[in-house]
Amino acid sequence: MHILVIGGAGYIGSHVVKALMKANHKVSVFDNLSSGLESNLFAQNKFIKADILDYAALKNALLEKVDAVVHLAAKKAVGESMQKPEMYALNNISGTINILNAMAGTGVKNLVFSSSAAVYGNPQYVPIDEKHPLNPLSFYGFTKQDIENYMRWYEQLKGLRFVSLRYFNAVGYDEEGIVHGLEKNPQNLLPIMMEAILGKRPKLQIFGHDYDTKDGTCIRDYIHVTDLASAHVKALEFLHQGGDSQILNLGTEKGFSVLEMVQATQKVTGRNVPYEFAARRPGDPAIILASAKKARQILNWEPTHSQLENIISSTWNAYQKSSL
Ligand code: UFG
């Protein structure tokens, strides 16, 4: 298949591109490089440097005999989305409407979309399955929920078929070290720990240690990007074979606390992670855990790279490479 990967120069997108190439698909990348990196591009693939708000550029890209689209182009900082909802509305929602309209206008029917566990909000039960009520706590999460609704309408009215993949905590780097471009201005636990080890920031602040969990710190479901990437390949193949639209959680169904992540990082890297306890971060639920049963059944997908040691060592390798 010829796949247009929108946001293919980004952290998850570049891992998806690599997995698609490995599965012998033709790939074109569409990215405005606002957070994506030129160093994440593969020379073999066509690269279109453009914004998803540019309808003509999208349409031209799709007219190149594209069979399906993977859409990962989004602003994704939860805190920022509460400060600048206009930016998130425009980029995430209007940008996606442009993509849906360009697909409808060019007859490209199949779409794999990057959604997020942020659509669920504070869990009413764990593990969270896809039937869990949706109550996003951030505008970012709302944009993902809203887009899923648009996709449902375009399915009904325009013949779109989609797989919406709700990622839990995306972590890790390509173990082969081919994709190793570091995210600009990272906001998540693992990259922040790496920066603390390397002296790029004074220390990790652990947000809250009085949660109702085994050690008082929050528990999350950390899934390796290579496992996320393989789910995208399988989702595209599923749609290509005539599968119907799906919304699927992607997680490991196992949880680790922040302190467990710190300890494991110290063990794997052999370095001290300087940290201090700080106040809770608003909107952080104590425990988030996925049920990924549906993805396992429907896509025949299994996370095979998400062992903690692998997650940490691949991240550490990417960070060490960048600091050479
Ligand atoms: N944490 C800290 N200190 C930090 C950063 C994070 O203690 O400096 C803690 C958080 O409180 C949380 C855990 O580490 O308990 C993981 O935090 P991340 O910021 O890495 O990830 P989140 O679980 O907050 O968010 C992730 C994705 C979001 C998505 C959300 C949905 O990054 O995009 O899951 O559940 F919206």
mmCIF file of C-alpha atoms and ligand atoms in Angstrom:
data_model
loop_
_atom_site.group_PDB
_atom_site.id
_atom_site.type_symbol
_atom_site.label_atom_id
_atom_site.label_comp_id
_atom_site.label_asym_id
_atom_site.label_seq_id
_atom_site.Cartn_x
_atom_site.Cartn_y
_atom_site.Cartn_z
ATOM 1 C CA MET A 1 0.000 0.000 0.000
ATOM 2 C CA HIS A 2 0.967 3.649 -0.350
ATOM 3 C CA ILE A 3 0.466 5.300 3.031
ATOM 4 C CA LEU A 4 0.478 9.041 3.689
ATOM 5 C CA VAL A 5 1.749 9.544 7.237
ATOM 6 C CA ILE A 6 0.678 12.974 8.436
ATOM 7 C CA GLY A 7 2.920 13.932 11.340
ATOM 8 C CA GLY A 8 5.434 11.325 10.194
ATOM 9 C CA ALA A 9 8.470 13.328 11.368
ATOM 10 C CA GLY A 10 7.302 13.343 14.975
ATOM 11 C CA TYR A 11 8.153 11.070 17.859
ATOM 12 C CA ILE A 12 5.493 8.410 17.302
ATOM 13 C CA GLY A 13 5.084 9.149 13.584
ATOM 14 C CA SER A 14 8.722 8.378 12.778
ATOM 15 C CA HIS A 15 8.441 5.002 14.500
ATOM 16 C CA VAL A 16 5.247 4.295 12.525
ATOM 17 C CA VAL A 17 7.045 5.197 9.275
ATOM 18 C CA LYS A 18 9.886 2.827 10.106
ATOM 19 C CA ALA A 19 7.444 -0.018 10.864
ATOM 20 C CA LEU A 20 5.525 0.592 7.621
ATOM 21 C CA MET A 21 8.744 0.510 5.586
ATOM 22 C CA LYS A 22 9.745 -2.715 7.300
ATOM 23 C CA ALA A 23 6.366 -4.176 6.281
ATOM 24 C CA ASN A 24 7.163 -3.181 2.667
ATOM 25 C CA HIS A 25 4.655 -0.381 2.307
ATOM 26 C CA LYS A 26 5.378 2.742 0.303
ATOM 27 C CA VAL A 27 5.394 5.783 2.577
ATOM 28 C CA SER A 28 5.057 9.519 2.041
ATOM 29 C CA VAL A 29 5.429 11.889 4.968
ATOM 30 C CA PHE A 30 3.440 15.112 5.417
ATOM 31 C CA ASP A 31 4.677 17.267 8.297
ATOM 32 C CA ASN A 32 5.104 20.972 9.016
ATOM 33 C CA LEU A 33 8.148 20.253 11.231
ATOM 34 C CA SER A 34 6.691 22.370 14.039
ATOM 35 C CA SER A 35 7.562 19.618 16.459
ATOM 36 C CA GLY A 36 8.721 16.935 14.036
ATOM 37 C CA LEU A 37 12.377 16.692 13.106
ATOM 38 C CA GLU A 38 14.111 16.632 9.763
ATOM 39 C CA SER A 39 16.485 14.028 11.212
ATOM 40 C CA ASN A 40 13.496 11.678 11.630
ATOM 41 C CA LEU A 41 12.901 11.561 7.868
ATOM 42 C CA PHE A 42 14.025 8.652 5.702
ATOM 43 C CA ALA A 43 15.696 9.589 2.409
ATOM 44 C CA GLN A 44 13.702 6.941 0.481
ATOM 45 C CA ASN A 45 10.332 8.512 1.318
ATOM 46 C CA LYS A 46 8.715 11.481 -0.339
ATOM 47 C CA PHE A 47 8.504 14.363 2.117
ATOM 48 C CA ILE A 48 5.897 17.105 1.873
ATOM 49 C CA LYS A 49 6.645 20.000 4.212
ATOM 50 C CA ALA A 50 3.229 21.510 4.756
ATOM 51 C CA ASP A 51 0.622 22.227 7.374
ATOM 52 C CA ILE A 52 -2.635 20.321 7.812
ATOM 53 C CA LEU A 53 -4.440 23.664 7.632
ATOM 54 C CA ASP A 54 -3.288 23.865 3.993
ATOM 55 C CA TYR A 55 -6.160 22.116 2.203
ATOM 56 C CA ALA A 56 -4.589 22.281 -1.269
ATOM 57 C CA ALA A 57 -1.364 20.696 -0.041
ATOM 58 C CA LEU A 58 -3.332 17.873 1.599
ATOM 59 C CA LYS A 59 -5.369 17.270 -1.532
ATOM 60 C CA ASN A 60 -2.282 17.211 -3.749
ATOM 61 C CA ALA A 61 -0.564 14.772 -1.422
ATOM 62 C CA LEU A 62 -3.603 12.458 -1.442
ATOM 63 C CA LEU A 63 -3.873 12.551 -5.234
ATOM 64 C CA GLU A 64 -0.529 10.695 -5.461
ATOM 65 C CA LYS A 65 -2.377 7.336 -5.467
ATOM 66 C CA VAL A 66 -2.528 7.150 -1.685
ATOM 67 C CA ASP A 67 -4.312 4.054 -0.339
ATOM 68 C CA ALA A 68 -4.646 5.118 3.285
ATOM 69 C CA VAL A 69 -3.719 7.821 5.765
ATOM 70 C CA VAL A 70 -2.179 7.703 9.224
ATOM 71 C CA HIS A 71 -2.865 10.973 11.051
ATOM 72 C CA LEU A 72 -0.638 11.807 14.017
ATOM 73 C CA ALA A 73 -0.247 15.553 13.523
ATOM 74 C CA ALA A 74 -1.429 17.197 16.719
ATOM 75 C CA LYS A 75 -0.494 19.461 19.561
ATOM 76 C CA LYS A 76 -0.296 17.207 22.597
ATOM 77 C CA ALA A 77 0.702 19.093 25.721
ATOM 78 C CA VAL A 78 -2.129 18.677 28.206
ATOM 79 C CA GLY A 79 -1.249 21.778 30.297
ATOM 80 C CA GLU A 80 -0.737 24.003 27.257
ATOM 81 C CA SER A 81 -4.140 22.973 25.868
ATOM 82 C CA MET A 82 -5.792 24.545 28.916
ATOM 83 C CA GLN A 83 -3.861 27.806 28.418
ATOM 84 C CA LYS A 84 -4.245 28.014 24.640
ATOM 85 C CA PRO A 85 -7.438 26.203 23.625
ATOM 86 C CA GLU A 86 -7.675 28.296 20.430
ATOM 87 C CA MET A 87 -4.413 26.800 19.191
ATOM 88 C CA TYR A 88 -5.608 23.268 19.977
ATOM 89 C CA ALA A 89 -9.015 23.879 18.379
ATOM 90 C CA LEU A 90 -7.407 25.180 15.210
ATOM 91 C CA ASN A 91 -4.581 22.701 14.862
ATOM 92 C CA ASN A 92 -6.156 19.512 16.199
ATOM 93 C CA ILE A 93 -9.816 19.956 15.283
ATOM 94 C CA SER A 94 -9.813 22.240 12.208
ATOM 95 C CA GLY A 95 -6.687 20.525 10.900
ATOM 96 C CA THR A 96 -8.367 17.127 11.148
ATOM 97 C CA ILE A 97 -11.553 18.393 9.493
ATOM 98 C CA ASN A 98 -9.330 19.518 6.624
ATOM 99 C CA ILE A 99 -7.846 16.029 6.399
ATOM 100 C CA LEU A 100 -11.302 14.399 6.463
ATOM 101 C CA ASN A 101 -12.567 16.775 3.765
ATOM 102 C CA ALA A 102 -9.488 16.232 1.608
ATOM 103 C CA MET A 103 -9.927 12.460 1.968
ATOM 104 C CA ALA A 104 -13.619 12.732 1.048
ATOM 105 C CA GLY A 105 -12.697 14.981 -1.903
ATOM 106 C CA THR A 106 -10.121 12.564 -3.283
ATOM 107 C CA GLY A 107 -11.832 9.256 -2.496
ATOM 108 C CA VAL A 108 -9.242 8.026 0.022
ATOM 109 C CA LYS A 109 -11.300 6.022 2.485
ATOM 110 C CA ASN A 110 -9.054 4.487 5.130
ATOM 111 C CA LEU A 111 -7.689 6.388 8.110
ATOM 112 C CA VAL A 112 -5.737 5.388 11.207
ATOM 113 C CA PHE A 113 -5.939 8.120 13.815
ATOM 114 C CA SER A 114 -3.825 8.851 16.907
ATOM 115 C CA SER A 115 -6.230 9.190 19.783
ATOM 116 C CA SER A 116 -5.446 9.161 23.471
ATOM 117 C CA ALA A 117 -6.446 7.722 26.819
ATOM 118 C CA ALA A 118 -6.979 11.397 27.687
ATOM 119 C CA VAL A 119 -10.528 10.982 26.316
ATOM 120 C CA TYR A 120 -11.517 8.996 29.429
ATOM 121 C CA GLY A 121 -10.575 11.478 32.144
ATOM 122 C CA ASN A 122 -10.636 10.276 35.728
ATOM 123 C CA PRO A 123 -11.149 6.490 35.548
ATOM 124 C CA GLN A 124 -14.361 5.155 37.048
ATOM 125 C CA TYR A 125 -12.786 1.699 36.951
ATOM 126 C CA VAL A 126 -9.533 0.084 35.832
ATOM 127 C CA PRO A 127 -8.488 -1.453 33.564
ATOM 128 C CA ILE A 128 -10.204 1.023 31.250
ATOM 129 C CA ASP A 129 -11.941 -0.590 28.294
ATOM 130 C CA GLU A 130 -13.351 1.241 25.280
ATOM 131 C CA LYS A 131 -16.848 1.286 26.814
ATOM 132 C CA HIS A 132 -15.629 3.421 29.709
ATOM 133 C CA PRO A 133 -17.481 6.794 29.747
ATOM 134 C CA LEU A 134 -15.650 9.680 28.093
ATOM 135 C CA ASN A 135 -15.029 12.712 30.263
ATOM 136 C CA PRO A 136 -11.765 14.400 29.247
ATOM 137 C CA LEU A 137 -10.178 16.604 31.889
ATOM 138 C CA SER A 138 -8.217 18.663 29.375
ATOM 139 C CA PHE A 139 -9.002 20.511 26.181
ATOM 140 C CA TYR A 140 -6.393 18.294 24.527
ATOM 141 C CA GLY A 141 -8.428 15.207 25.493
ATOM 142 C CA PHE A 142 -11.590 16.912 24.267
ATOM 143 C CA THR A 143 -10.022 17.501 20.823
ATOM 144 C CA LYS A 144 -9.395 13.751 20.504
ATOM 145 C CA GLN A 145 -12.935 12.885 21.587
ATOM 146 C CA ASP A 146 -14.380 15.460 19.211
ATOM 147 C CA ILE A 147 -12.371 14.103 16.270
ATOM 148 C CA GLU A 148 -13.618 10.585 16.992
ATOM 149 C CA ASN A 149 -17.160 11.972 16.676
ATOM 150 C CA TYR A 150 -16.318 13.629 13.345
ATOM 151 C CA MET A 151 -14.870 10.368 12.090
ATOM 152 C CA ARG A 152 -18.076 8.537 13.018
ATOM 153 C CA TRP A 153 -20.159 11.046 11.034
ATOM 154 C CA TYR A 154 -17.815 10.896 8.049
ATOM 155 C CA GLU A 155 -18.066 7.118 8.206
ATOM 156 C CA GLN A 156 -21.840 7.360 7.934
ATOM 157 C CA LEU A 157 -21.999 10.179 5.401
ATOM 158 C CA LYS A 158 -18.827 9.821 3.355
ATOM 159 C CA GLY A 159 -17.853 6.157 3.511
ATOM 160 C CA LEU A 160 -14.770 6.795 5.661
ATOM 161 C CA ARG A 161 -13.378 3.780 7.484
ATOM 162 C CA PHE A 162 -11.169 4.461 10.467
ATOM 163 C CA VAL A 163 -9.279 2.906 13.317
ATOM 164 C CA SER A 164 -8.864 5.288 16.221
ATOM 165 C CA LEU A 165 -6.011 4.179 18.459
ATOM 166 C CA ARG A 166 -6.235 5.430 22.023
ATOM 167 C CA TYR A 167 -2.649 5.446 23.257
ATOM 168 C CA PHE A 168 -1.884 5.151 26.933
ATOM 169 C CA ASN A 169 1.599 6.406 27.981
ATOM 170 C CA ALA A 170 3.810 6.303 24.885
ATOM 171 C CA VAL A 171 7.462 5.760 25.810
ATOM 172 C CA GLY A 172 10.755 4.323 24.538
ATOM 173 C CA TYR A 173 12.762 4.658 21.338
ATOM 174 C CA ASP A 174 13.580 2.418 18.400
ATOM 175 C CA GLU A 175 15.848 -0.321 19.803
ATOM 176 C CA GLU A 176 17.805 -0.435 16.551
ATOM 177 C CA GLY A 177 18.714 3.203 17.129
ATOM 178 C CA ILE A 178 17.609 4.220 13.634
ATOM 179 C CA VAL A 179 14.963 6.630 14.925
ATOM 180 C CA HIS A 180 16.524 8.606 17.738
ATOM 181 C CA GLY A 181 15.489 12.226 17.230
ATOM 182 C CA LEU A 182 14.644 13.618 20.643
ATOM 183 C CA GLU A 183 11.386 15.431 21.173
ATOM 184 C CA LYS A 184 11.738 19.180 21.443
ATOM 185 C CA ASN A 185 10.691 20.458 24.859
ATOM 186 C CA PRO A 186 9.537 17.103 26.279
ATOM 187 C CA GLN A 187 6.840 17.146 28.955
ATOM 188 C CA ASN A 188 6.672 13.490 29.973
ATOM 189 C CA LEU A 189 8.177 11.505 32.812
ATOM 190 C CA LEU A 190 10.791 9.421 30.964
ATOM 191 C CA PRO A 191 12.421 12.254 28.976
ATOM 192 C CA ILE A 192 12.369 14.460 32.067
ATOM 193 C CA MET A 193 14.211 11.740 34.029
ATOM 194 C CA MET A 194 16.799 11.496 31.248
ATOM 195 C CA GLU A 195 17.324 15.254 31.306
ATOM 196 C CA ALA A 196 17.713 15.170 35.093
ATOM 197 C CA ILE A 197 20.344 12.416 34.831
ATOM 198 C CA LEU A 198 22.242 14.347 32.167
ATOM 199 C CA GLY A 199 22.154 17.587 34.164
ATOM 200 C CA LYS A 200 19.932 19.331 31.610
ATOM 201 C CA ARG A 201 17.509 20.107 34.422
ATOM 202 C CA PRO A 202 18.203 20.206 38.155
ATOM 203 C CA LYS A 203 15.898 17.381 39.197
ATOM 204 C CA LEU A 204 12.716 15.477 38.556
ATOM 205 C CA GLN A 205 9.776 16.726 40.537
ATOM 206 C CA ILE A 206 7.510 13.850 41.494
ATOM 207 C CA PHE A 207 3.999 15.235 41.380
ATOM 208 C CA GLY A 208 2.367 13.936 44.567
ATOM 209 C CA HIS A 209 3.291 11.080 46.892
ATOM 210 C CA ASP A 210 0.073 10.844 48.876
ATOM 211 C CA TYR A 211 -2.051 9.038 46.294
ATOM 212 C CA ASP A 212 -3.938 5.903 47.258
ATOM 213 C CA THR A 213 -1.401 3.597 45.586
ATOM 214 C CA LYS A 214 1.197 1.160 46.940
ATOM 215 C CA ASP A 215 3.924 3.823 47.311
ATOM 216 C CA GLY A 216 1.801 6.968 47.126
ATOM 217 C CA THR A 217 2.865 7.936 43.569
ATOM 218 C CA CYS A 218 0.735 7.688 40.418
ATOM 219 C CA ILE A 219 0.505 4.508 38.390
ATOM 220 C CA ARG A 220 0.497 4.555 34.588
ATOM 221 C CA ASP A 221 0.469 2.068 31.719
ATOM 222 C CA TYR A 222 3.665 2.604 29.702
ATOM 223 C CA ILE A 223 3.647 1.300 26.143
ATOM 224 C CA HIS A 224 6.705 1.216 23.876
ATOM 225 C CA VAL A 225 6.437 3.252 20.640
ATOM 226 C CA THR A 226 7.546 0.247 18.611
ATOM 227 C CA ASP A 227 4.476 -1.603 19.923
ATOM 228 C CA LEU A 228 2.296 1.402 19.090
ATOM 229 C CA ALA A 229 3.845 1.456 15.612
ATOM 230 C CA SER A 230 3.084 -2.207 14.937
ATOM 231 C CA ALA A 231 -0.559 -1.595 15.875
ATOM 232 C CA HIS A 232 -0.756 1.096 13.175
ATOM 233 C CA VAL A 233 0.566 -1.306 10.542
ATOM 234 C CA LYS A 234 -1.950 -3.937 11.629
ATOM 235 C CA ALA A 235 -4.788 -1.389 11.699
ATOM 236 C CA LEU A 236 -4.016 -0.317 8.113
ATOM 237 C CA GLU A 237 -3.902 -3.916 6.954
ATOM 238 C CA PHE A 238 -7.163 -4.610 8.814
ATOM 239 C CA LEU A 239 -8.918 -1.733 6.993
ATOM 240 C CA HIS A 240 -7.358 -2.749 3.673
ATOM 241 C CA GLN A 241 -8.828 -6.231 4.089
ATOM 242 C CA GLY A 242 -12.287 -4.711 4.545
ATOM 243 C CA GLY A 243 -12.396 -4.437 8.334
ATOM 244 C CA ASP A 244 -14.944 -2.018 9.757
ATOM 245 C CA SER A 245 -14.247 1.098 11.828
ATOM 246 C CA GLN A 246 -12.850 0.557 15.301
ATOM 247 C CA ILE A 247 -11.833 2.407 18.415
ATOM 248 C CA LEU A 248 -9.072 0.552 20.238
ATOM 249 C CA ASN A 249 -7.034 1.104 23.386
ATOM 250 C CA LEU A 250 -3.293 0.516 23.140
ATOM 251 C CA GLY A 251 -1.603 -0.255 26.432
ATOM 252 C CA THR A 252 0.187 -3.086 28.191
ATOM 253 C CA GLU A 253 -2.453 -3.654 30.910
ATOM 254 C CA LYS A 254 0.359 -3.357 33.493
ATOM 255 C CA GLY A 255 1.026 -0.365 35.694
ATOM 256 C CA PHE A 256 4.148 1.152 37.225
ATOM 257 C CA SER A 257 4.336 3.913 39.798
ATOM 258 C CA VAL A 258 6.492 6.993 39.338
ATOM 259 C CA LEU A 259 8.851 5.741 42.056
ATOM 260 C CA GLU A 260 9.111 2.347 40.358
ATOM 261 C CA MET A 261 10.011 4.160 37.141
ATOM 262 C CA VAL A 262 12.701 6.133 38.966
ATOM 263 C CA GLN A 263 14.153 2.992 40.561
ATOM 264 C CA ALA A 264 14.112 1.037 37.303
ATOM 265 C CA THR A 265 15.778 3.946 35.500
ATOM 266 C CA GLN A 266 18.541 4.081 38.101
ATOM 267 C CA LYS A 267 19.077 0.348 37.735
ATOM 268 C CA VAL A 268 19.148 0.301 33.924
ATOM 269 C CA THR A 269 21.280 3.421 33.448
ATOM 270 C CA GLY A 270 23.508 2.937 36.485
ATOM 271 C CA ARG A 271 23.017 6.657 37.153
ATOM 272 C CA ASN A 272 21.331 8.574 39.919
ATOM 273 C CA VAL A 273 18.018 10.271 39.091
ATOM 274 C CA PRO A 274 17.902 13.395 41.260
ATOM 275 C CA TYR A 275 14.325 13.968 42.417
ATOM 276 C CA GLU A 276 12.172 15.698 44.959
ATOM 277 C CA PHE A 277 8.560 15.310 45.953
ATOM 278 C CA ALA A 278 6.320 18.153 44.843
ATOM 279 C CA ALA A 279 2.621 18.980 44.966
ATOM 280 C CA ARG A 280 0.122 16.949 42.973
ATOM 281 C CA ARG A 281 -0.357 18.100 39.393
ATOM 282 C CA PRO A 282 -3.983 19.127 38.803
ATOM 283 C CA GLY A 283 -5.909 16.594 36.734
ATOM 284 C CA ASP A 284 -3.599 13.624 37.421
ATOM 285 C CA PRO A 285 -5.644 10.506 38.292
ATOM 286 C CA ALA A 286 -3.985 8.066 40.751
ATOM 287 C CA ILE A 287 -4.133 5.051 38.437
ATOM 288 C CA ILE A 288 -4.573 4.720 34.693
ATOM 289 C CA LEU A 289 -4.486 1.236 33.211
ATOM 290 C CA ALA A 290 -5.654 -0.002 29.837
ATOM 291 C CA SER A 291 -7.643 -2.982 28.859
ATOM 292 C CA ALA A 292 -6.238 -3.712 25.392
ATOM 293 C CA LYS A 293 -8.233 -6.904 24.930
ATOM 294 C CA LYS A 294 -10.109 -5.502 21.950
ATOM 295 C CA ALA A 295 -6.915 -4.521 20.066
ATOM 296 C CA ARG A 296 -5.436 -7.941 20.793
ATOM 297 C CA GLN A 297 -8.524 -9.686 19.450
ATOM 298 C CA ILE A 298 -9.316 -7.490 16.460
ATOM 299 C CA LEU A 299 -5.811 -6.702 15.231
ATOM 300 C CA ASN A 300 -4.118 -9.813 16.550
ATOM 301 C CA TRP A 301 -1.721 -7.359 18.194
ATOM 302 C CA GLU A 302 0.472 -7.999 21.193
ATOM 303 C CA PRO A 303 2.925 -5.620 22.835
ATOM 304 C CA THR A 304 6.323 -7.320 22.665
ATOM 305 C CA HIS A 305 8.720 -4.405 23.273
ATOM 306 C CA SER A 306 7.220 -2.865 26.392
ATOM 307 C CA GLN A 307 9.300 -4.516 29.120
ATOM 308 C CA LEU A 308 10.391 -1.772 31.496
ATOM 309 C CA GLU A 309 14.063 -2.481 30.959
ATOM 310 C CA ASN A 310 13.664 -2.201 27.205
ATOM 311 C CA ILE A 311 11.684 1.024 27.474
ATOM 312 C CA ILE A 312 14.320 2.633 29.643
ATOM 313 C CA SER A 313 17.424 1.333 27.861
ATOM 314 C CA SER A 314 16.146 2.414 24.423
ATOM 315 C CA THR A 315 15.338 5.891 25.773
ATOM 316 C CA TRP A 316 18.707 6.107 27.522
ATOM 317 C CA ASN A 317 20.491 5.109 24.287
ATOM 318 C CA ALA A 318 18.727 7.863 22.335
ATOM 319 C CA TYR A 319 19.615 10.435 24.988
ATOM 320 C CA GLN A 320 23.220 9.319 25.192
ATOM 321 C CA LYS A 321 23.532 9.513 21.417
ATOM 322 C CA SER A 322 22.231 13.073 21.458
ATOM 323 C CA SER A 323 24.645 14.202 24.136
ATOM 324 C CA LEU A 324 27.772 12.880 22.338
HETATM 325 N N1 UFG B 1 5.254 12.968 36.467
HETATM 326 C C1 UFG B 1 5.990 13.480 37.510
HETATM 327 N N2 UFG B 1 6.876 14.488 37.229
HETATM 328 C C2 UFG B 1 7.045 15.009 35.978
HETATM 329 C C3 UFG B 1 6.296 14.464 34.911
HETATM 330 C C4 UFG B 1 5.403 13.439 35.187
HETATM 331 O O1 UFG B 1 5.849 13.073 38.651
HETATM 332 O O2 UFG B 1 7.837 15.931 35.816
HETATM 333 C C5 UFG B 1 4.302 11.879 36.735
HETATM 334 C C6 UFG B 1 2.873 12.284 36.421
HETATM 335 O O3 UFG B 1 2.286 12.863 37.569
HETATM 336 C C7 UFG B 1 2.257 10.934 36.055
HETATM 337 C C8 UFG B 1 3.401 10.156 35.427
HETATM 338 O O4 UFG B 1 4.597 10.811 35.869
HETATM 339 O O5 UFG B 1 1.850 10.258 37.193
HETATM 340 C C9 UFG B 1 3.388 10.171 33.914
HETATM 341 O O6 UFG B 1 3.255 11.518 33.492
HETATM 342 P P1 UFG B 1 3.362 11.981 31.985
HETATM 343 O O7 UFG B 1 3.271 13.473 31.991
HETATM 344 O O8 UFG B 1 4.536 11.355 31.350
HETATM 345 O O9 UFG B 1 2.092 11.322 31.319
HETATM 346 P P2 UFG B 1 0.550 11.456 31.711
HETATM 347 O O10 UFG B 1 0.133 10.149 32.290
HETATM 348 O O11 UFG B 1 0.257 12.663 32.488
HETATM 349 O O12 UFG B 1 -0.050 11.749 30.276
HETATM 350 C C10 UFG B 1 -0.109 10.772 29.274
HETATM 351 C C11 UFG B 1 0.167 11.385 27.918
HETATM 352 C C12 UFG B 1 -0.882 12.403 27.575
HETATM 353 C C13 UFG B 1 -2.246 11.800 27.714
HETATM 354 C C14 UFG B 1 -2.434 11.147 29.058
HETATM 355 C C15 UFG B 1 -3.731 10.404 29.059
HETATM 356 O O13 UFG B 1 1.435 11.993 27.914
HETATM 357 O O14 UFG B 1 -0.717 12.817 26.232
HETATM 358 O O15 UFG B 1 -1.383 10.217 29.302
HETATM 359 O O16 UFG B 1 -3.923 9.659 30.164
HETATM 360 F F1 UFG B 1 -3.166 12.775 27.595
#
